[in-house]
Coordinates of C-alpha atoms and ligand atoms in Angstrom, one line a residue:
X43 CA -24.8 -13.4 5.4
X44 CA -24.1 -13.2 9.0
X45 CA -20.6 -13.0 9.7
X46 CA -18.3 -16.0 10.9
X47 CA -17.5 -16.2 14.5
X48 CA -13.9 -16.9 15.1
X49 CA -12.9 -17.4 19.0
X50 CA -10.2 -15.4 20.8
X51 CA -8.8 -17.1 23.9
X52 CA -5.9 -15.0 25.2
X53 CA -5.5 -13.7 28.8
X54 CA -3.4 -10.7 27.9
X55 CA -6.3 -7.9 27.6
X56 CA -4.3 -5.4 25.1
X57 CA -3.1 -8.3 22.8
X58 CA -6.7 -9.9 22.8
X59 CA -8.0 -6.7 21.6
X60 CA -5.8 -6.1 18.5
X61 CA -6.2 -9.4 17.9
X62 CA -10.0 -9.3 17.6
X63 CA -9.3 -5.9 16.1
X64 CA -7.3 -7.5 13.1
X65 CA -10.0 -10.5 12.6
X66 CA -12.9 -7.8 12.5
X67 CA -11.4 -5.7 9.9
X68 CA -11.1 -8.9 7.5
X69 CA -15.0 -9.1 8.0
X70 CA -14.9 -11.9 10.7
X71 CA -16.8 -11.1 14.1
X72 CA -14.9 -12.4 17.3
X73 CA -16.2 -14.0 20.8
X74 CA -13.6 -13.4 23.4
X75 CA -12.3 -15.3 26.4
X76 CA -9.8 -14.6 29.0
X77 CA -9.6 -18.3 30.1
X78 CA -9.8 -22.0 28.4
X79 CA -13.1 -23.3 30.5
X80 CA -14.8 -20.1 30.0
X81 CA -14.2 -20.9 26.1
X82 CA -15.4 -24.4 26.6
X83 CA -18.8 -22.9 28.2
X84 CA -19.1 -20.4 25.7
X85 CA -18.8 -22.8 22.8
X86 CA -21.6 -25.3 24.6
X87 CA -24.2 -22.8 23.2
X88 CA -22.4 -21.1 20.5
X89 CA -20.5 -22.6 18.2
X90 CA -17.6 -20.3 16.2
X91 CA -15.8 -21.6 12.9
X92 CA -12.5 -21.4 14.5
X93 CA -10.8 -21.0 17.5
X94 CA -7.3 -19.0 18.1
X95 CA -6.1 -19.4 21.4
X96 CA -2.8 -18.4 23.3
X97 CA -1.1 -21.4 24.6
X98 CA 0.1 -19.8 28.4
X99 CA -3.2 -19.2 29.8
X100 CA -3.7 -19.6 33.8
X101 CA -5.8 -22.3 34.9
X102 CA -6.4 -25.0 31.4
X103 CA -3.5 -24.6 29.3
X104 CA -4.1 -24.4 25.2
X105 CA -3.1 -27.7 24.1
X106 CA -5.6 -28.8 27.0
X107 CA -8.4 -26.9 25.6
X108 CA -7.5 -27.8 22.0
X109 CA -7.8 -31.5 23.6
X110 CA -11.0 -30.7 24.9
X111 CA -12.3 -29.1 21.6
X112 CA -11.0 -32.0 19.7
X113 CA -12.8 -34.4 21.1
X114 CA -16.5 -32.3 21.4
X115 CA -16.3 -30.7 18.0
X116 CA -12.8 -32.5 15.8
X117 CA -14.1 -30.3 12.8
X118 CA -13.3 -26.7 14.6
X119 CA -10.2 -25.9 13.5
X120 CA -8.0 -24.7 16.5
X121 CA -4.8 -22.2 16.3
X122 CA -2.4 -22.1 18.8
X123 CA 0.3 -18.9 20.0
X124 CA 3.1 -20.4 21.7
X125 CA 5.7 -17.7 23.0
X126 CA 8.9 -17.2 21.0
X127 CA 11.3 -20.5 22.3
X128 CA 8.6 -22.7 23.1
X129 CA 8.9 -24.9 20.4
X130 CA 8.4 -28.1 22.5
X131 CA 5.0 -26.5 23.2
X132 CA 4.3 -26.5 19.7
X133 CA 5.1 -29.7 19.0
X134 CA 2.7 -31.0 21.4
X135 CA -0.2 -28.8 20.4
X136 CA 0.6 -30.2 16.3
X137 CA 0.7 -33.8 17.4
X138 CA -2.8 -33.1 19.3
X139 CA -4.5 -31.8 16.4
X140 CA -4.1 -28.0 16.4
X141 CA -4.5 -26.7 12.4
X142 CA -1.5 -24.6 13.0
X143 CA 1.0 -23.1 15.6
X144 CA 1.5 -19.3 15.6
X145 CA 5.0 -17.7 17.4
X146 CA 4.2 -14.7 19.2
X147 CA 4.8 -11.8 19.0
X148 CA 2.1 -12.6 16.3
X149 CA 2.7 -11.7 12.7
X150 CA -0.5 -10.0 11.2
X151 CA 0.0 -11.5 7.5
X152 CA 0.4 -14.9 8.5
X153 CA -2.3 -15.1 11.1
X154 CA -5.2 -14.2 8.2
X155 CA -3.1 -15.9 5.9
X156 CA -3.5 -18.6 8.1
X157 CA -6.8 -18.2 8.9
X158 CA -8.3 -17.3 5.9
X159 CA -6.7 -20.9 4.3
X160 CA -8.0 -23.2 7.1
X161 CA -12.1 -21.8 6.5
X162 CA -11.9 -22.3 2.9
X163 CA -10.4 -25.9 3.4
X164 CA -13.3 -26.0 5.1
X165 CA -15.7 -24.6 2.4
X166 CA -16.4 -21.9 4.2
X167 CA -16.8 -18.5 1.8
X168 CA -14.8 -16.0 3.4
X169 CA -14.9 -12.4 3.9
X170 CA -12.9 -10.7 0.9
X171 CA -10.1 -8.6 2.4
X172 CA -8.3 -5.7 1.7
X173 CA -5.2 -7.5 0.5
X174 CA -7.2 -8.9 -2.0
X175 CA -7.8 -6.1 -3.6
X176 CA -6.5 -6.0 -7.6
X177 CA -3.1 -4.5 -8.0
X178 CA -3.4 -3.2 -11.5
X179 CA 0.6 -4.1 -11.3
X180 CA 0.9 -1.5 -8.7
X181 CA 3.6 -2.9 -5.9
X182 CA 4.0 -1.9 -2.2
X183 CA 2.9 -2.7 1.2
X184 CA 3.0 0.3 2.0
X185 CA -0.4 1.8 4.2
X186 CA 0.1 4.7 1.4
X187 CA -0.1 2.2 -1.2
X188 CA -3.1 0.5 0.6
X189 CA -4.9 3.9 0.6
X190 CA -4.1 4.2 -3.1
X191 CA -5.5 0.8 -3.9
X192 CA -9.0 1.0 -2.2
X193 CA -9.3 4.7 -3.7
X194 CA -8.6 3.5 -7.0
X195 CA -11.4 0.7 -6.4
X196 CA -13.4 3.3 -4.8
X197 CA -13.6 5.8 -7.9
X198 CA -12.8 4.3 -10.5
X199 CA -16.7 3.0 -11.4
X200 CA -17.2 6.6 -11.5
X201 CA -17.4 8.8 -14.7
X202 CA -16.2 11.9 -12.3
X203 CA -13.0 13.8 -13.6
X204 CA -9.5 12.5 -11.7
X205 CA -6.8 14.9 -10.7
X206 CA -3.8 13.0 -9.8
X207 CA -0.7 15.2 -8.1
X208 CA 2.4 14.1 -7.0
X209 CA 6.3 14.5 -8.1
X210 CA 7.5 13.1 -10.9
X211 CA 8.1 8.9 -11.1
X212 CA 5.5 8.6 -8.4
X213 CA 3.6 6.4 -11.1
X214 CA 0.4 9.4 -12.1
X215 CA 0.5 7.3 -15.1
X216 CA 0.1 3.8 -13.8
X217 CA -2.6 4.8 -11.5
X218 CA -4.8 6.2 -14.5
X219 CA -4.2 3.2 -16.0
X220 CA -5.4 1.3 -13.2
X221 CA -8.7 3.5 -12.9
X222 CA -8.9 2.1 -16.6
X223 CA -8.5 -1.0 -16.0
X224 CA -10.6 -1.1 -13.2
X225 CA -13.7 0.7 -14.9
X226 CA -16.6 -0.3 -16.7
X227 CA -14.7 1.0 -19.9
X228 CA -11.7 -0.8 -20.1
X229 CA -12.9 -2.1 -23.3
X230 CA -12.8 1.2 -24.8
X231 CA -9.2 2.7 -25.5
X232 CA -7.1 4.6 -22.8
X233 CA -5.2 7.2 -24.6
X234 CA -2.5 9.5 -23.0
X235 CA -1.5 12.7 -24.3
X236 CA 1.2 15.0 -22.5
X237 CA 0.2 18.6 -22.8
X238 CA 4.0 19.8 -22.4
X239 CA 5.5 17.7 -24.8
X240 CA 3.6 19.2 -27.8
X241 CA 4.0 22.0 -29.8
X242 CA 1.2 24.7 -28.1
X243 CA -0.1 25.5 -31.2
X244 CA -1.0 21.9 -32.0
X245 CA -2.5 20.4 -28.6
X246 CA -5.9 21.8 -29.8
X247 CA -6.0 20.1 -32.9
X248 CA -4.9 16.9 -31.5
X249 CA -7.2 16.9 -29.0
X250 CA -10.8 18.1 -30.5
X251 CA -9.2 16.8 -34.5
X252 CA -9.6 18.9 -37.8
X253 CA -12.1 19.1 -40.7
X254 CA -10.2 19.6 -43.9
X255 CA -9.3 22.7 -45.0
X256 CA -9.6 24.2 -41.1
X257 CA -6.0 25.7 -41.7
X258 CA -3.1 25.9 -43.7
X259 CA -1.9 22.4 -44.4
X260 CA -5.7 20.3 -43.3
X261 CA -5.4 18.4 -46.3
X262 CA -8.2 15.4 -44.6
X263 CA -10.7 15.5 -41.7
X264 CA -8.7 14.3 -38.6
X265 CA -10.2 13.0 -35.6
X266 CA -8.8 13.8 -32.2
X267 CA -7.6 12.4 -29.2
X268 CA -11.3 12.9 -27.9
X269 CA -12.9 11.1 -30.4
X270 CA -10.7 8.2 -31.0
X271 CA -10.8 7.4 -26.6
X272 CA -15.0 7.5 -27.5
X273 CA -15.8 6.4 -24.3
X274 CA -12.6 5.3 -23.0
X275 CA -10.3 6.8 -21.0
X276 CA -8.5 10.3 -21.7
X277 CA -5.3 10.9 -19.9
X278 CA -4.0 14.5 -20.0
X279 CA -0.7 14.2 -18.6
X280 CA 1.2 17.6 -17.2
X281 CA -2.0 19.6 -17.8
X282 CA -0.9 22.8 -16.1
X283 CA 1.0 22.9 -19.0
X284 CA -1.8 23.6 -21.0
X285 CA -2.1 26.9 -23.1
X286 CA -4.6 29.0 -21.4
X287 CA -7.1 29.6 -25.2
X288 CA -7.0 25.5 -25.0
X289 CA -8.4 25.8 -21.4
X290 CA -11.1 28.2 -21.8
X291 CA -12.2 25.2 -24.7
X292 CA -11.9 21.9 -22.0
X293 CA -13.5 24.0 -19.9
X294 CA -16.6 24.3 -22.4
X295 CA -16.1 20.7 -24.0
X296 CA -16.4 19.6 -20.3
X297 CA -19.5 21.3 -19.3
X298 CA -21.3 20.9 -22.1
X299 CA -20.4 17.2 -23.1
X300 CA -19.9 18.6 -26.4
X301 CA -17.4 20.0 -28.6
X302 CA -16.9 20.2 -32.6
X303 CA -13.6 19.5 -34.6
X304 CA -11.5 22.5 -35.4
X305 CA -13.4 24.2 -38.5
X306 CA -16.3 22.0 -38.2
X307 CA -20.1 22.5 -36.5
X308 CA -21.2 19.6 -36.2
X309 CA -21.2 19.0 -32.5
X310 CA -19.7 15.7 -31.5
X311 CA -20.6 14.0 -28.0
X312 CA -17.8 13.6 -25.5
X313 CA -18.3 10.3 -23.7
X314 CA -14.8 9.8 -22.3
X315 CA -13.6 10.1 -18.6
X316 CA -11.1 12.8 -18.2
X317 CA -8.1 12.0 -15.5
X318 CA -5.5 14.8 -15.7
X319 CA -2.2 14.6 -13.6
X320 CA 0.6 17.3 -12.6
X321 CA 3.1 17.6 -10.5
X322 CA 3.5 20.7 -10.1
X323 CA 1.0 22.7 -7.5
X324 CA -1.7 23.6 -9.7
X325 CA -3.7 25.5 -7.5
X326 CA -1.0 27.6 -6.9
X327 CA -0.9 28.4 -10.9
X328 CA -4.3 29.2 -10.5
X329 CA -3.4 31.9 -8.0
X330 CA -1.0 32.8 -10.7
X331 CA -2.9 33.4 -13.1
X332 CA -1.1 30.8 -15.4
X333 CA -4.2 27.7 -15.0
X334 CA -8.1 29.0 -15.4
X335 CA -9.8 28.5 -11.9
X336 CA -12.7 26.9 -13.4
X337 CA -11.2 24.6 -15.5
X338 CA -9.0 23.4 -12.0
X339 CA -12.0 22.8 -10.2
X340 CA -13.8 20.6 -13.1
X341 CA -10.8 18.9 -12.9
X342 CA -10.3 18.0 -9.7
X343 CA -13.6 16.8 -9.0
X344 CA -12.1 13.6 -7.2
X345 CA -8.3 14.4 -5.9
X346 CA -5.8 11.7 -6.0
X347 CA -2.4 12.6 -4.5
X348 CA 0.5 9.9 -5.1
X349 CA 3.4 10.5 -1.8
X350 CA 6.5 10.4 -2.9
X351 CA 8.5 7.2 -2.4
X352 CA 10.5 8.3 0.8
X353 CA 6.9 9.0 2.6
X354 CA 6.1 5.4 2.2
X355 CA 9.6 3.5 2.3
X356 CA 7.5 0.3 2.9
X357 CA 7.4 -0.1 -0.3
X358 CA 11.0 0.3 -1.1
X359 CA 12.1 -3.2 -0.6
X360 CA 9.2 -5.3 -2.7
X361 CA 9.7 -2.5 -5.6
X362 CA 13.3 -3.6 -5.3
X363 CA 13.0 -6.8 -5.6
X364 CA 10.1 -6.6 -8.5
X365 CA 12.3 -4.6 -10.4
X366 CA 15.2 -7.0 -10.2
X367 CA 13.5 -10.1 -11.2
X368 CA 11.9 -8.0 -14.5
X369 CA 15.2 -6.7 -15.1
X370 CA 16.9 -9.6 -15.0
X371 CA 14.7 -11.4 -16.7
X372 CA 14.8 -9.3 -19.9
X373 CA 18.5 -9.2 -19.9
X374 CA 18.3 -13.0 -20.0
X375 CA 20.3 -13.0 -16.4
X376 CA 19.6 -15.5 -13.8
X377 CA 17.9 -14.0 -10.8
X378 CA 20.0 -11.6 -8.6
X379 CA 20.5 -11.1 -5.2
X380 CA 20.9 -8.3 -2.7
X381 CA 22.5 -8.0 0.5
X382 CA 20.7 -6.5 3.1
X383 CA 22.7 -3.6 4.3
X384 CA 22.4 -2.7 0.4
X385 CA 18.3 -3.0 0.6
X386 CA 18.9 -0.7 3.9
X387 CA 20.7 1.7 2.1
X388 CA 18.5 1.6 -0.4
X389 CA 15.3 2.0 1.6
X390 CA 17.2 4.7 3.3
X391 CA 17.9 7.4 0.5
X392 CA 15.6 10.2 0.0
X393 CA 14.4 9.0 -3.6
X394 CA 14.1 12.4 -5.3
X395 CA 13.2 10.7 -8.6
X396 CA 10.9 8.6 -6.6
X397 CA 9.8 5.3 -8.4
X398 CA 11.1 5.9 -11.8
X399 CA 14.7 6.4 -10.6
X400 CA 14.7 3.2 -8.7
X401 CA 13.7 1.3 -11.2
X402 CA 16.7 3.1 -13.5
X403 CA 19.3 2.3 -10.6
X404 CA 18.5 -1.4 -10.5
X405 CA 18.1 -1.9 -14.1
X406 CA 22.1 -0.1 -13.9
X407 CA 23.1 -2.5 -11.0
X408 CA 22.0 -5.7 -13.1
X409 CA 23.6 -4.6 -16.0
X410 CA 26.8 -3.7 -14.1
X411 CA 26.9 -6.2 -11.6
X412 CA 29.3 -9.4 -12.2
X413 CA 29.4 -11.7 -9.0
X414 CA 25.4 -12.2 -8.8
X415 CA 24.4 -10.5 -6.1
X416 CA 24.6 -6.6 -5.5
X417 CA 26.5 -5.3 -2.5
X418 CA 26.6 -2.1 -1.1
X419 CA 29.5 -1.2 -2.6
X420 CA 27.8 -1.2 -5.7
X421 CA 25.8 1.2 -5.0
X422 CA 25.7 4.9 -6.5
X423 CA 28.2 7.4 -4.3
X424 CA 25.9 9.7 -3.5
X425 CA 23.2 7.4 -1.5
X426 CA 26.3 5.7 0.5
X427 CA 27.1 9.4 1.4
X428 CA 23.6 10.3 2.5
X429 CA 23.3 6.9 4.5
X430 CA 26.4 7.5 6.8
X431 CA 25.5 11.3 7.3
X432 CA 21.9 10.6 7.9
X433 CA 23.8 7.8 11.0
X434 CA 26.3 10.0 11.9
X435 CA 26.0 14.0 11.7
X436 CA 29.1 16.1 12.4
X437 CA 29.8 16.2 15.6
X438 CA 26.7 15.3 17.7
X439 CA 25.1 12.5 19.0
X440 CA 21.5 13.0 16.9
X441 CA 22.0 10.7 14.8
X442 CA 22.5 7.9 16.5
X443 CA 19.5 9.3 18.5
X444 CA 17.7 9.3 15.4
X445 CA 18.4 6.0 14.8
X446 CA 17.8 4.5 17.8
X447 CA 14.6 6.2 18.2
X448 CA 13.4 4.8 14.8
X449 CA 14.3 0.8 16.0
X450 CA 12.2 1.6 19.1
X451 CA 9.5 2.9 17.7
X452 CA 9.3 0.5 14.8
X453 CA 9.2 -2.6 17.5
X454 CA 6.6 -0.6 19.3
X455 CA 4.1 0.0 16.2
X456 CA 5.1 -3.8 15.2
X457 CA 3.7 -5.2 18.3
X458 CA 1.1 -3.0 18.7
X459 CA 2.7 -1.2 21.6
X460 CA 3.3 -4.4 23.9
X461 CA 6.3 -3.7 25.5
X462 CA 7.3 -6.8 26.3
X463 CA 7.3 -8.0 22.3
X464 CA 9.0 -5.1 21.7
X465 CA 11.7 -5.4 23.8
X466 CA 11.9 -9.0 23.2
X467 CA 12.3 -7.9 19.6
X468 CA 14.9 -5.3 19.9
X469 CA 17.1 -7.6 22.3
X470 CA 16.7 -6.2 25.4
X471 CA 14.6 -6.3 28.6
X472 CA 11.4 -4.7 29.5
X473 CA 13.1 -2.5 31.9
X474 CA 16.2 -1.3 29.5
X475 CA 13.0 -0.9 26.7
X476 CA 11.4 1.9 29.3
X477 CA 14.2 3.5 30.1
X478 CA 14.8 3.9 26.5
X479 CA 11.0 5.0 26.2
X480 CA 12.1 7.7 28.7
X481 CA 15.0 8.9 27.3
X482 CA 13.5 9.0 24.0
X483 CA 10.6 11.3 25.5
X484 CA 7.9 8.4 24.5
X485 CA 6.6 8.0 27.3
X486 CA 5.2 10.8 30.1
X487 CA 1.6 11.6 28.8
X488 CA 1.1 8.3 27.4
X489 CA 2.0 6.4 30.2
X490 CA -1.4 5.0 31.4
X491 CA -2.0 4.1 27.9
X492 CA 0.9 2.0 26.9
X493 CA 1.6 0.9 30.4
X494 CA -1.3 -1.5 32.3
X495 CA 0.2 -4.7 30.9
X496 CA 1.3 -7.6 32.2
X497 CA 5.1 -8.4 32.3
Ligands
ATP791 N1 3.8 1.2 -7.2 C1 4.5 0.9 -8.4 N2 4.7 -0.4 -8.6 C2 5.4 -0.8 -9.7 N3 5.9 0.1 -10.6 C3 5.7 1.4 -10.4 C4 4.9 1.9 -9.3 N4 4.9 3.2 -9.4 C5 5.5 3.5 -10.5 N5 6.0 2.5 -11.1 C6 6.8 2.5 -12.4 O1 7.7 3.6 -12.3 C7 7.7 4.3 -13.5 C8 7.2 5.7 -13.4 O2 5.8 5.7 -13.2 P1 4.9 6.7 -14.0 O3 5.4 7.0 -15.3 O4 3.5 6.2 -13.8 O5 5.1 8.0 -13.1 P2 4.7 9.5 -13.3 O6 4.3 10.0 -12.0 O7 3.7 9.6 -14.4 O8 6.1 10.1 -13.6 P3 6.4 11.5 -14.5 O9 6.0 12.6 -13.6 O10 7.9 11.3 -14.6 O11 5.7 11.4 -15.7 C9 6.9 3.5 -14.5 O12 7.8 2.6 -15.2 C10 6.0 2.7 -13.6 O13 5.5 1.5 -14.2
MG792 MG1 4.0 10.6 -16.2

């Protein structure tokens, strides 16, 4: 199916680019034009599903175009970027037919939000996209969590082995179940076992089962883990905790696809997918001694690592607020609020426990919290200590260095480097923006590249 043509007028050349650059990631292609007439002649001989154009454009302005459009083709739909404050602009562009008026600088979401709602009005099928893909419950906008999300679609058809890494709460489990979930054997069973919370001496017979009589105290047959998942799902949590005779036996089970119960010989067929996780550094045991080299590398056949929460604070905020409407919910509460400079403070702390200590923290803030909403003052001590040292260090100017270096370069990756968005969304001029730039050592080399636009 050929790709849908979507038109990009815009006479800034940086912005037109990302522009087109964000369309053709969602599977559209783009025609571009720096001016309204050239778009009129392009569209003469080819005709694109939908037209995005800015509304400032030198020569025929956008609502003009949008006019012309309306009255050659009324069926295209036309989107129009008016500059923050010109609402009147807006207005006009609505009452002359435009589908829907964009503020610039231009938010990503709602533009293929946008987009993506006017073609299927339409009829039109439409590229699937990356925000689409299933969650599995997994939250966070994170680009970490993106990763995560098209890996997990990625593999999980696979029958490969899984290692997942990463510290503890990261959610290793939730991702297994995912690659479940997502699988062609989700209708089998996913079972999880935790090699470290099991007596050594019984992890072998819980996983590979008994036949009666195999020791002291085998009073039946018992099946094991392996053959209850069949060809389900086997999740061996904490697996460098395994004992090192157990190993040696994966090892073989895995190679062979076989393996027999404990005192038994018949041979039983292992069907199941393995996906182990640890968070400690495994191949570091391996140098240890204290993990069997082999049995790593069957293992780790496909390596998924999970960051840790404060790598990805993205995803801070939505887990916060997914968390509190669950929480409250099974407390029977009505749903809570939070101020923002709590949700800063929040997104702020260095989340040791990572995503399974959030959650604890605002299941304790419902429960605690009277007046409906949760202030910062009702946050734990210690993450309202590490906020104001992290602002202010002893003595020295850093911080607020720090912190002022972070709002500039988060309005600079916002706007994809425009420097005139970004200033216009920090609050200050172009000029006091570049100065800043220059204090801040951001730009020198980069200059060329991040300079070239248009005031
Ligand atoms: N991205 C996420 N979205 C929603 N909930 C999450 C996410 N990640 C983790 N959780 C939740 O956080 C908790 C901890 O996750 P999980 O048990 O999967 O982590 P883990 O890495 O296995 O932790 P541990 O090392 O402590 O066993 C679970 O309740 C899980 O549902
Ligand atoms: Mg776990």
């Amino acid at each position: 199916m050929p790709s849908q043509k979507i038109l990009i007028v815009e006479d800034e050349k940086n912005l037109r680019s990302v522009l087109a650059a964000i369309l053709e990631a969602e599977g559209f292609s783009t025609i571009q034009t720096e001016r309204a007439e050239e778009a009129l002649a392009v569209m003469a001989r080819d005709i694109p599903v939908l037209v995005l154009t800015d509304q400032r454009l030198p020569g025929m302005s956008g609502t003009e175009l949008l006019r012309h459009i309306k009255e050659r083709w009324p069926e295209i739909p036309v989107l129009i970027a008016t500059a923050y404050g010109e609402i009147e602009q807006a207005v006009q562009a609505i009452k002359a037919g435009a589908e829907h008026y964009l503020t610039k600088p231009v938010d990503e979401g709602e533009l293929v939000a946008v987009i993506r709602q006017a073609l299927s009005r339409r009829g039109y099928t439409i590229p699937p996209h990356r925000q689409d893909l299933p969650r599995h419950g997994i939250i966070g906008e994170s680009l970490g969590t993106f990763e995560m999300l098209e890996m997990i679609d990625l593999i999980a058809p696979a029958a490969s082995s899984v290692l997942i890494t990463g510290e503890s709460g990261t959610g290793k489990e939730l991702v297994a179940r995912a690659l479940h979930i997502a699988s062609p054997r989700a209708q089998a069973p996913f079972i999880a076992f935790n090699c470290g919370a099991i007596p050594l001496d019984l992890v072998e017979s819980e996983i590979f089962g008994y036949e009666k009589g195999a020791f002291t105290g085998a009073l039946r047959t018992q099946a094991g883990k392996l053959e209850m998942v069949g060809a389900g799902t086997l999740f061996l949590d904490e697996v460098g905790d395994m004992p090192l005779p157990m190993q040696v036996k994966l090892l073989r089970a895995l190679q062979e696809r076989e393996y027999t119960r404990l005192g038994g010989h018949q041979p039983l067929r292992l069907a199941a997918r393995i996906i182990a996780a640890t968070h400690v550094d495994l191949a570091k045991a391996v140098e240890e001694g204290s993990f069997r080299e082999d049995l790593y590398y069957r293992l780790n056949v496909i390596p998924l690592h999970i960051p840790p929460l404060r790598e990805r604070r993205e995803d801070i905020a939505p887990l916060v607020r997914h968390f509190l409407r669950r929480v409250c919910a099974a407390v029977g509460r009505p749903e809570m609020d939070i101020e923002a400079p709590a949700l800063a403070t929040i997104s702020a702390y260095s989340w040791p426990g990572n995503i399974r200590q959030l959650e604890n923290i605002v299941e304790r803030l419902v429960v605690l919290n009277r007046s409906g909403t949760i202030l910062t003052t009702d946050l734990p001590n210690e993450m309202r200590i590490a906020e104001t040292e992290r602002a202010l260090p002893a003595g020295g100017t850093y911080g607020l260095h720090a912190v002022e270096r972070e709002a500039v370069v988060s309005a600079l990756n916002k706007t994809h480097f425009n420097q005139s968005q970004a200033a216009i969304l920090l609050g200050i001029s172009r000029k006091q923006l570049r100065t800043r730039m220059k204090n801040l050592g951001l730009i020198g080399d980069h200059e060329d590249l991040l300079g070239g636009e248009k005031e």
